[in-house]
PDB file of C-alpha atoms in Angstrom:
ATOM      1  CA  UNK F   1      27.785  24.398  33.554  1.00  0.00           C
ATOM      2  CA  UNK F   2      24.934  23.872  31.474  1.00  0.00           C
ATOM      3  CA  UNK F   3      24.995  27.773  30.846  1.00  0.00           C
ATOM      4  CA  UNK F   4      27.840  27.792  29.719  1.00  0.00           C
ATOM      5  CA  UNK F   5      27.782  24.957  27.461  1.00  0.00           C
ATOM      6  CA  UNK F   6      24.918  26.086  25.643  1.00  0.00           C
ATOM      7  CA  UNK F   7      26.426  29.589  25.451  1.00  0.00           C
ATOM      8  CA  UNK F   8      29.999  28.623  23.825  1.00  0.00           C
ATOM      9  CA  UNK F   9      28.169  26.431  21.291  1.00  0.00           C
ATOM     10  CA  UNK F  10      25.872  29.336  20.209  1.00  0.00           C
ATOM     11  CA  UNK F  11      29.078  31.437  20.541  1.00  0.00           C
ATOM     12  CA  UNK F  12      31.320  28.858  18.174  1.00  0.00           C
ATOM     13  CA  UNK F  13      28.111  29.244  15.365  1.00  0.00           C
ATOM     14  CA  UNK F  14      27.909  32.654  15.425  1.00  0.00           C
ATOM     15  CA  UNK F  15      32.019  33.018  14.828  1.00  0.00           C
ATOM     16  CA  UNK F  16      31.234  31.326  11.364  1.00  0.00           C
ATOM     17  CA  UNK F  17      29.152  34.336  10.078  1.00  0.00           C
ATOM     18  CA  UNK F  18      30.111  36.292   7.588  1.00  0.00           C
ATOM     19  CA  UNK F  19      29.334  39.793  10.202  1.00  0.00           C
ATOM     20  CA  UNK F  20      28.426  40.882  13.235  1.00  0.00           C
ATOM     21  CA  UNK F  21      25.091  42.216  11.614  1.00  0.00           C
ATOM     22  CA  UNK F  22      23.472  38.929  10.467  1.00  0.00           C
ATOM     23  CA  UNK F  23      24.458  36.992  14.011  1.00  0.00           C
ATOM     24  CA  UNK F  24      22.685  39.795  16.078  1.00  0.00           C
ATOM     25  CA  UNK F  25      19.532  37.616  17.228  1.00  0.00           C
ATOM     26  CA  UNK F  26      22.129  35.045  18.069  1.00  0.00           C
ATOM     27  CA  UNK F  27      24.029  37.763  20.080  1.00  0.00           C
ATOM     28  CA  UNK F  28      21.055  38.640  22.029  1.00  0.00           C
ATOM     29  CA  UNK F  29      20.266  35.208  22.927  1.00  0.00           C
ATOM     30  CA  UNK F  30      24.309  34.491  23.827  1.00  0.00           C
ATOM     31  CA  UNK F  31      23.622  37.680  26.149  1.00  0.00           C
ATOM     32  CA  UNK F  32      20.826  36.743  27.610  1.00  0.00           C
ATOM     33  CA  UNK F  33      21.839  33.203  28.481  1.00  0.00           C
ATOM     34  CA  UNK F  34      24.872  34.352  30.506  1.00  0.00           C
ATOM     35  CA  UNK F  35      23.282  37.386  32.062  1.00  0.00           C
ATOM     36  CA  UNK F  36      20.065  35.073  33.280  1.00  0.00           C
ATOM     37  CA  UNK F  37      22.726  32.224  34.175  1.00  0.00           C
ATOM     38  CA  UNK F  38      24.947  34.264  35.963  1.00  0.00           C
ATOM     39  CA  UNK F  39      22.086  35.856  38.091  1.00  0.00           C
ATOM     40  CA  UNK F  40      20.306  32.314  38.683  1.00  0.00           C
ATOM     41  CA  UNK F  41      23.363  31.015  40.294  1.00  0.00           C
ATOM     42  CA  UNK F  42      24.076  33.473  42.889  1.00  0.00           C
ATOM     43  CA  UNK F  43      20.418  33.483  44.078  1.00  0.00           C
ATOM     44  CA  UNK F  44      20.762  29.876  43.928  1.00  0.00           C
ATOM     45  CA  UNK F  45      24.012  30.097  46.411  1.00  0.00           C
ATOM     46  CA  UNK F  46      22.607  32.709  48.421  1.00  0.00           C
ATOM     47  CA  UNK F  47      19.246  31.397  49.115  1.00  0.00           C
ATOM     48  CA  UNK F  48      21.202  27.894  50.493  1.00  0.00           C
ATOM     49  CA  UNK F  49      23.423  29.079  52.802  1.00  0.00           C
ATOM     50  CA  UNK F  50      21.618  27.770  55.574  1.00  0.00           C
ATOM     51  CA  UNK F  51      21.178  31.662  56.854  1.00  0.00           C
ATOM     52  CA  UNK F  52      19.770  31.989  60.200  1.00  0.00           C
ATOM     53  CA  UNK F  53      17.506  35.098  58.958  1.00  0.00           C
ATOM     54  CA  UNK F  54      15.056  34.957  55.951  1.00  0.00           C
ATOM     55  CA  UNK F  55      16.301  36.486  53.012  1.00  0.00           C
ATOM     56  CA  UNK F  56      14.864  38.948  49.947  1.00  0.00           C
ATOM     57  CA  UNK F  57      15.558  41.162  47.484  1.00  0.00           C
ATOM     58  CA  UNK F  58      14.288  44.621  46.729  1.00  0.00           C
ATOM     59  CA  UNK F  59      12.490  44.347  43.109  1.00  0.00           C
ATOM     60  CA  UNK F  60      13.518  46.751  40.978  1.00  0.00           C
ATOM     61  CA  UNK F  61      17.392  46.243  42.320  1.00  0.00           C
ATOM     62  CA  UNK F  62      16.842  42.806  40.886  1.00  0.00           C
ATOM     63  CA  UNK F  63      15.276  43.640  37.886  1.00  0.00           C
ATOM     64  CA  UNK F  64      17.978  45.928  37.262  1.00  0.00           C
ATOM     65  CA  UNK F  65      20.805  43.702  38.206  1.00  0.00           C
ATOM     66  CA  UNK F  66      19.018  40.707  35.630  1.00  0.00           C
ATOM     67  CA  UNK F  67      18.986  43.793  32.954  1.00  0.00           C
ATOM     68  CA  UNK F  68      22.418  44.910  33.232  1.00  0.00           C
ATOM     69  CA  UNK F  69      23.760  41.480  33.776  1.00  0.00           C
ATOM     70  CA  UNK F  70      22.096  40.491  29.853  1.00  0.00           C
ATOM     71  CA  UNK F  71      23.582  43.841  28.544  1.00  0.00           C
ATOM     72  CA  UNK F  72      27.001  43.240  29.989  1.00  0.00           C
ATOM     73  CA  UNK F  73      26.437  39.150  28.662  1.00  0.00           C
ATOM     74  CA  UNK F  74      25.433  41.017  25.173  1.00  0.00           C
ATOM     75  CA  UNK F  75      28.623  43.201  24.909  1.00  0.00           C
ATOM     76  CA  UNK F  76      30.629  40.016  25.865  1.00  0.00           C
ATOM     77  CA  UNK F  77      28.851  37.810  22.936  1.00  0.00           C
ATOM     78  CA  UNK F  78      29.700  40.464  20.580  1.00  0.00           C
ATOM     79  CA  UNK F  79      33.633  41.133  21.210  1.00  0.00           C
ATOM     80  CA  UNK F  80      33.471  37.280  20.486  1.00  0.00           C
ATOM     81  CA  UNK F  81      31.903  37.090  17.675  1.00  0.00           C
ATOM     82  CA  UNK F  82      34.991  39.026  16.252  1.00  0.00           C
ATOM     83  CA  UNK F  83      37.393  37.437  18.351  1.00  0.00           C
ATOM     84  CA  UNK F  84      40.536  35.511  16.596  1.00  0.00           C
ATOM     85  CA  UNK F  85      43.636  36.320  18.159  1.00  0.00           C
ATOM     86  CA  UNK F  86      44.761  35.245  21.651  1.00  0.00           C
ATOM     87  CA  UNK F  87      44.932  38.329  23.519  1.00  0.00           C
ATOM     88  CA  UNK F  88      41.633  39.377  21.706  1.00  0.00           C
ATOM     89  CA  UNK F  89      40.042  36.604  23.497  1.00  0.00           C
ATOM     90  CA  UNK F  90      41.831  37.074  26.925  1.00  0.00           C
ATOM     91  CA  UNK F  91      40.425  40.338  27.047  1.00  0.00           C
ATOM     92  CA  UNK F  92      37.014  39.311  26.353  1.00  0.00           C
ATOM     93  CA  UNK F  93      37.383  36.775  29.534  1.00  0.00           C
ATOM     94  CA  UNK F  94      38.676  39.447  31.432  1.00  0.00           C
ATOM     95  CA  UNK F  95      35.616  41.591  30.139  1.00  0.00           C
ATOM     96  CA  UNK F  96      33.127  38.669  31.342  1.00  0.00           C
ATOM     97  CA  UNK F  97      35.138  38.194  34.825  1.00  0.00           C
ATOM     98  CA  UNK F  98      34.232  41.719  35.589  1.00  0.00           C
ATOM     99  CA  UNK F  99      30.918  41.540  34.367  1.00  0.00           C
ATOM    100  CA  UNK F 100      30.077  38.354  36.919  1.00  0.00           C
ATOM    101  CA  UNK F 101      32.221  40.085  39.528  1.00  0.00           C
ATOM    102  CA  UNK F 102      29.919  42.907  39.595  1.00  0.00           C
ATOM    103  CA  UNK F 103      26.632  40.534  38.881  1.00  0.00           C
ATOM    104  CA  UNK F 104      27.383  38.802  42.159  1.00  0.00           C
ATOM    105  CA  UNK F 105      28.081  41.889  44.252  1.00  0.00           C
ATOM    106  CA  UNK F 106      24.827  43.336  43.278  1.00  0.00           C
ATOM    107  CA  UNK F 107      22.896  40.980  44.481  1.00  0.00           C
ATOM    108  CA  UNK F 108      24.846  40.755  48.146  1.00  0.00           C
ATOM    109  CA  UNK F 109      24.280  44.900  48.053  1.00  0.00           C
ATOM    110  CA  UNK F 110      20.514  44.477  46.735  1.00  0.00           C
ATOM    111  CA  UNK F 111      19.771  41.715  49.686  1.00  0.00           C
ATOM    112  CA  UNK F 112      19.537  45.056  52.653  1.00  0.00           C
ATOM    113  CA  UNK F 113      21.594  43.111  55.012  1.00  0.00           C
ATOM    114  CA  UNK F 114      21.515  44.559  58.628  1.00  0.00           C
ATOM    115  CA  UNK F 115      23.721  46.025  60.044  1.00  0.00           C
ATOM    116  CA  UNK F 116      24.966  46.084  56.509  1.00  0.00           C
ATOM    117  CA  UNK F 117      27.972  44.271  54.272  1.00  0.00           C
ATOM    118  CA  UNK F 118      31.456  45.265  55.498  1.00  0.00           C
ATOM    119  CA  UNK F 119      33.284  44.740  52.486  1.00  0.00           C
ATOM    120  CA  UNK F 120      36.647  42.991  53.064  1.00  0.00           C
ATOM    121  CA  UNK F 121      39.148  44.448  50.311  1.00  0.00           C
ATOM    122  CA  UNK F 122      41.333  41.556  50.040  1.00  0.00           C
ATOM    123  CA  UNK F 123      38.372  38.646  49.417  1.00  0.00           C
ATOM    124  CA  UNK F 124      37.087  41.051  46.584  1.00  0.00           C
ATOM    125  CA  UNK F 125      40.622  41.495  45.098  1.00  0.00           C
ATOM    126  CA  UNK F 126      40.556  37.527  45.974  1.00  0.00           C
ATOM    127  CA  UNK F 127      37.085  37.169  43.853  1.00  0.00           C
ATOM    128  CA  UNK F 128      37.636  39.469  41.289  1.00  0.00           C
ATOM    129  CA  UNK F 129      41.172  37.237  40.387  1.00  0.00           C
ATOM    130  CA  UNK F 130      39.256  34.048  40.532  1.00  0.00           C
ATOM    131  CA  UNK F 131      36.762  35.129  37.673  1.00  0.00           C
ATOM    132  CA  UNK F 132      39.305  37.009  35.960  1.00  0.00           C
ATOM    133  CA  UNK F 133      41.807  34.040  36.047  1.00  0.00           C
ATOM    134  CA  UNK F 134      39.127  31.243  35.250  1.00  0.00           C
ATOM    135  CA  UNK F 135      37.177  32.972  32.235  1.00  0.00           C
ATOM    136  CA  UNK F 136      39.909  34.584  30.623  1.00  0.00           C
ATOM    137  CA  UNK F 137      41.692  30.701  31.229  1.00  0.00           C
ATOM    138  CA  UNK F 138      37.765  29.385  29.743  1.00  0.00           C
ATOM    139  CA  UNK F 139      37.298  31.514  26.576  1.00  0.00           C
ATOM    140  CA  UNK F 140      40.893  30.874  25.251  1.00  0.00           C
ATOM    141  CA  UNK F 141      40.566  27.442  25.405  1.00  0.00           C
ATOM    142  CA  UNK F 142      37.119  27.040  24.190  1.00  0.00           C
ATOM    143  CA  UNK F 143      38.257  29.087  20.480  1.00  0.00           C
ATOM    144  CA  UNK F 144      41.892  27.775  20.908  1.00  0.00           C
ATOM    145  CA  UNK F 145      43.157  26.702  17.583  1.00  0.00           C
ATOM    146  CA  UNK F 146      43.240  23.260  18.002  1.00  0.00           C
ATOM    147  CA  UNK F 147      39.225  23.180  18.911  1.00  0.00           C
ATOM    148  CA  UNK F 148      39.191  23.568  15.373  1.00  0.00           C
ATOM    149  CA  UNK F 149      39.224  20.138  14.817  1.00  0.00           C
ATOM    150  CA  UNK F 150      36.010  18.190  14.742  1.00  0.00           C
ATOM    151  CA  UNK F 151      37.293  15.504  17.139  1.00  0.00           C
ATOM    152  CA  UNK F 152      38.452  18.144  19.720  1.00  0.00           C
ATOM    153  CA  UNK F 153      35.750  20.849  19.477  1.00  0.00           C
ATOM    154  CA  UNK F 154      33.489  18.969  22.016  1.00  0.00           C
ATOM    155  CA  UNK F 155      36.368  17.872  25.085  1.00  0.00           C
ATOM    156  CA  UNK F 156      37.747  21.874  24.326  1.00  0.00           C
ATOM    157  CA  UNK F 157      33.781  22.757  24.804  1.00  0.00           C
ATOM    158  CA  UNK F 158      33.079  21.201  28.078  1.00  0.00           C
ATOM    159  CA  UNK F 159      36.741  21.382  29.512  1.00  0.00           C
ATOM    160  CA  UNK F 160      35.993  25.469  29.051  1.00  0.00           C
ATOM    161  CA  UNK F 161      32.845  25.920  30.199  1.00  0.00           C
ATOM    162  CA  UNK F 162      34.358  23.411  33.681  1.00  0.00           C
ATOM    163  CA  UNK F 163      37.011  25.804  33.844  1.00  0.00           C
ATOM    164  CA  UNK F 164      34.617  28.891  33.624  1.00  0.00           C
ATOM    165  CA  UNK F 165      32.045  27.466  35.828  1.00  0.00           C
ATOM    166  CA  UNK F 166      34.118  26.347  38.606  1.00  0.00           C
ATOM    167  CA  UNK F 167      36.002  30.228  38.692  1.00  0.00           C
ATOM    168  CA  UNK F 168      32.473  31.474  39.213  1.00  0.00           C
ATOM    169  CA  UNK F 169      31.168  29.061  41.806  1.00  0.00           C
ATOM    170  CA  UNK F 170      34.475  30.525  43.790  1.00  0.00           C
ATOM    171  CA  UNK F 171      34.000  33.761  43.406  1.00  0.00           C
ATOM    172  CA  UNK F 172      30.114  33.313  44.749  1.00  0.00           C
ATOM    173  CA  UNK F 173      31.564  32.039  47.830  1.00  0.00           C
ATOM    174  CA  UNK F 174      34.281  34.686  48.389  1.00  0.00           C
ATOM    175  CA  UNK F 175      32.012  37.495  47.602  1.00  0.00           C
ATOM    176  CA  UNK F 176      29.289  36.273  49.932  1.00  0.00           C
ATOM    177  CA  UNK F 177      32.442  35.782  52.220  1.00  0.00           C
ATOM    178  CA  UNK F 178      33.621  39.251  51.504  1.00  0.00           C
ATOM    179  CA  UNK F 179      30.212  40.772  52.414  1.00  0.00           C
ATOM    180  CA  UNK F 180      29.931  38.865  55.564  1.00  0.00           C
ATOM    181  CA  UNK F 181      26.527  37.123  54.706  1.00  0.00           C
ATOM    182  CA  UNK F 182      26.667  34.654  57.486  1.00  0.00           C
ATOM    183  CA  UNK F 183      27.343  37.421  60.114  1.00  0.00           C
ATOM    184  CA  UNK F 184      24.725  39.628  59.396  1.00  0.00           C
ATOM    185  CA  UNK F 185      21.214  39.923  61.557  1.00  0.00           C
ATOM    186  CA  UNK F 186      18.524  40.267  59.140  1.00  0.00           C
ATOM    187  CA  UNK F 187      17.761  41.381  55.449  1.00  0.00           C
ATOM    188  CA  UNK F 188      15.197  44.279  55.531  1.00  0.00           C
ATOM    189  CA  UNK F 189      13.381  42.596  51.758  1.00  0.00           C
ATOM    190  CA  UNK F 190      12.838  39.661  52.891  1.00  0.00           C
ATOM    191  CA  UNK F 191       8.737  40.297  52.413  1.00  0.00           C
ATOM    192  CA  UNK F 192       9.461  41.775  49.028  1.00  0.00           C
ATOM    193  CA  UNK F 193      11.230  39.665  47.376  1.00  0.00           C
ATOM    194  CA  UNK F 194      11.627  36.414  49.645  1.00  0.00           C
ATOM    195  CA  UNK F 195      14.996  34.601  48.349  1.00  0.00           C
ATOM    196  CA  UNK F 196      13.481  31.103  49.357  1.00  0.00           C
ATOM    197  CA  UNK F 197      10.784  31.557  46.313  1.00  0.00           C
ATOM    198  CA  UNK F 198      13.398  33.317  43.891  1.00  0.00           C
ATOM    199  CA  UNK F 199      15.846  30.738  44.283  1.00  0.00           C
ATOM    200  CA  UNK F 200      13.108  28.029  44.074  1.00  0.00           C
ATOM    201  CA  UNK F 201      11.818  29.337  40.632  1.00  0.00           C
ATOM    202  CA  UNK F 202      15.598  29.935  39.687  1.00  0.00           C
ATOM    203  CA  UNK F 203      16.566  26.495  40.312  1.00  0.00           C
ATOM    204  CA  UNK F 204      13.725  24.542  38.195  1.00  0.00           C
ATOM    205  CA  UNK F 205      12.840  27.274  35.359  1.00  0.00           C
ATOM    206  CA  UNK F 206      16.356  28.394  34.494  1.00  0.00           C
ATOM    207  CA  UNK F 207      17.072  24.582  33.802  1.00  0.00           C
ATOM    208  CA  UNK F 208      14.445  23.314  32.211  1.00  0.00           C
ATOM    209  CA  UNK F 209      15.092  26.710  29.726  1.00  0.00           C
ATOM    210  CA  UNK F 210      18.796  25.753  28.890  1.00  0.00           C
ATOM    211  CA  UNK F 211      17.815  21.796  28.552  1.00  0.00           C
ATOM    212  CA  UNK F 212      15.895  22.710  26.151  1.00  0.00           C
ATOM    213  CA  UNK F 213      18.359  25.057  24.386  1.00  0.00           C
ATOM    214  CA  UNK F 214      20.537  22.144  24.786  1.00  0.00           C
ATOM    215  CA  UNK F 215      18.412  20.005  22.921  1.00  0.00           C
ATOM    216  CA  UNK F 216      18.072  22.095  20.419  1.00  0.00           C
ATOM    217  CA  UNK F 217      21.957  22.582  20.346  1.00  0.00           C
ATOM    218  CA  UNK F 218      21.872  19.201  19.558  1.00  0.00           C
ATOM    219  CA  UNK F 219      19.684  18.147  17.066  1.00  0.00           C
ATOM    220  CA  UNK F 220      21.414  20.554  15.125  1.00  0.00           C
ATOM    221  CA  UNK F 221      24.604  19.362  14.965  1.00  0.00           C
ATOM    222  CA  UNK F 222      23.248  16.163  14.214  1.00  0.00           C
ATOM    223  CA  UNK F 223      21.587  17.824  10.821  1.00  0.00           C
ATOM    224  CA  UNK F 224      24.629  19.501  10.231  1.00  0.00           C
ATOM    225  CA  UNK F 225      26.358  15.981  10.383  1.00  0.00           C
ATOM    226  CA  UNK F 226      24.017  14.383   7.998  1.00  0.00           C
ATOM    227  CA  UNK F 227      24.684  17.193   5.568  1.00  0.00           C
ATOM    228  CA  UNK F 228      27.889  16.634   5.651  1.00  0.00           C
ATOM    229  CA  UNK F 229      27.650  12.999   5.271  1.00  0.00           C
ATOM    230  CA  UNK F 230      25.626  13.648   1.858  1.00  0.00           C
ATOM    231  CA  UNK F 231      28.245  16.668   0.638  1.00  0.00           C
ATOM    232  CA  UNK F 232      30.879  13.855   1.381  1.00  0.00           C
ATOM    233  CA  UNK F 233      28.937  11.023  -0.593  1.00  0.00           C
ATOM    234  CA  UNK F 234      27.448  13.396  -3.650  1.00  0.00           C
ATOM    235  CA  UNK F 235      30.388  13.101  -5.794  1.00  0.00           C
ATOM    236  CA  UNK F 236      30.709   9.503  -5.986  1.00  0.00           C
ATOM    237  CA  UNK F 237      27.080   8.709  -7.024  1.00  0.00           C
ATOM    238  CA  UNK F 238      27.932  11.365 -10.084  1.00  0.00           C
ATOM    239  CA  UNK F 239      30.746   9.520 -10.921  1.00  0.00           C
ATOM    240  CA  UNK F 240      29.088   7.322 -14.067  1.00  0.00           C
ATOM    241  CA  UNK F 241      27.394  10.457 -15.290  1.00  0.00           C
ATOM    242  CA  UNK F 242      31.305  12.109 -16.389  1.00  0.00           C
ATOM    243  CA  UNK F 243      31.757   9.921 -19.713  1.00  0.00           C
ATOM    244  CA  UNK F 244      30.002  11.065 -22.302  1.00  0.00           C
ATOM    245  CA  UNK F 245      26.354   9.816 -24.235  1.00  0.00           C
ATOM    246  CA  UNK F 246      27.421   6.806 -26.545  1.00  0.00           C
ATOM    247  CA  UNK F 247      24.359   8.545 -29.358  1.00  0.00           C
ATOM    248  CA  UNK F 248      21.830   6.064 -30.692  1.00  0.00           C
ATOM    249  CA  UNK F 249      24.823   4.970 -33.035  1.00  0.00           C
ATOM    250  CA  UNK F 250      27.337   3.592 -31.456  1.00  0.00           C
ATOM    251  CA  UNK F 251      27.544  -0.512 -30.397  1.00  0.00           C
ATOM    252  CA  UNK F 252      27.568   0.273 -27.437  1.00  0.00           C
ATOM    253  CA  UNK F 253      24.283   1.902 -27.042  1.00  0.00           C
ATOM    254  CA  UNK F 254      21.341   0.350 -25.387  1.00  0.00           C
ATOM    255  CA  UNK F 255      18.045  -0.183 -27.638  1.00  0.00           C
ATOM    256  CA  UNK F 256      14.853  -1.751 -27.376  1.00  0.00           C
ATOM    257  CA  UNK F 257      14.394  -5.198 -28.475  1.00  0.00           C
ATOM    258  CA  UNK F 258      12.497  -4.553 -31.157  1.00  0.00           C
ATOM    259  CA  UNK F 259      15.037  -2.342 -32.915  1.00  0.00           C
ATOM    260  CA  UNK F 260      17.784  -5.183 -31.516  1.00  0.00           C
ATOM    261  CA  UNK F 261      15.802  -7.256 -34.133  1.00  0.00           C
ATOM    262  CA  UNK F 262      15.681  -5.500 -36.465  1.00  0.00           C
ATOM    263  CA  UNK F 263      18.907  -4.538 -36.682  1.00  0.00           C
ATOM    264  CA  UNK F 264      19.931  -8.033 -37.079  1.00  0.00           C
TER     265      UNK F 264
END
């Protein structure tokens, strides 16, 4: 949730640039939120399943599963950035659905379960709707047109990222369903890469990142309120300064008292 909060309010300030080109840091760092979040929860999920076997990862599967799963984030951030119309932004759900689809099977396949995942077709069709269903559902209604409004933009916001987060929370537990975690004997990288210690670092690091991002998040909106505040009262404190200079003749200019005195 908190992943996808802080990624849909990077994503709603980088939709206000001009182009793609001068939001590219901001891209990267929309990418690499969702790729990191996406990974952190399924290790999270996996390593708590109350197994009866110890659990691990092979290294460079998981290094290459966290790399792909930032590209994949990437792409998403930048289809949108240029995002406006409806089914533009349904596809881009659809887009990220697949992307945590495959995310989460990677890391069920990377785990060397013995005697090995039997993949059940129907709970992957089953997962693969769920994420498909629930981001495509999340994205349109976080840029829907009336989120426009400042006194929406934040219930839109979290109601989205809900929506998202609870579509991929399912389709962790059908896909470890679908590979048959719980039936399996023993997971062959479980001294490489013990899940206990990945999960661990997963579940305290990863937060404490996005809290801060979050804070960050919000300390600017609160200078970007104040601005506006100021914009909003500028005018009227200019408001004397529109009639013109009386000039050192007229009665109604102001003079020292000394030339008061002698003018009388």
């Amino acid at each position: 949730m908190l992943t996808l909060h802080v990624a849909l309010e990077w994503l709603r300030r980088t939709r206000q640039a001009p182009s793609l080109r001068a939001t590219w840091s901001s891209v990267a760092l929309i990418g690499a939120v969702l790729g990191t979040g996406l990974c952190s929860s399924m290790i999270v999920a996996m390593a708590s399943a109350g197994l009866d076997y110890p659990l691990g990862f092979r290294i460079w599967m998981a290094l290459a599963i966290w790399f792909g799963a930032i590209v994949g984030g990437i792409g998403i951030a930048a289809a949108m950035t240029r995002a406006q119309r409806w089914w533009w932004l349904l596809a881009s759900g659809l887009g990220f659905g697949i992307v945590a689809w495959l995310v989460q099977m990677g890391w069920v396949a990377a785990a060397g379960l013995q005697p090995g995942p039997d993949w059940t077709p129907e709970l992957l069709v089953a997962a693969a709707s769920v994420l498909w269903i629930g981001c495509g559902a999340g994205l349109c209604a976080a840029f829907a047109p009336q989120m426009k409004t400042r006194r929406r933009r934040t219930i839109w916001l979290v109601g989205a990222a809900a929506i998202i987060a609870v579509s991929i929370i399912a389709g962790q537990e059908v896909m470890m369903a679908a590979g048959g975690l719980t039936d399996q004997v023993s997971s062959i990288y479980s001294d490489e890469l013990p899940a206990s210690i990945l999960g661990l670092a997963c579940g305290i690091l990863t937060p404490l990142a996005l809290g801060a991002m979050a804070t960050d998040l919000a300390v600017r909106r609160d200078q970007e309120r104040r601005r506006r505040r100021s914009k909003a009262l500028a005018p009227r404190s200019f408001a004397v300064s529109q009639f013109p200079d009386p000039g050192p003749d007229s009665r109604f200019a102001r003079h020292p008292p000394s030339e008061r005195q002698e003018t009388h």
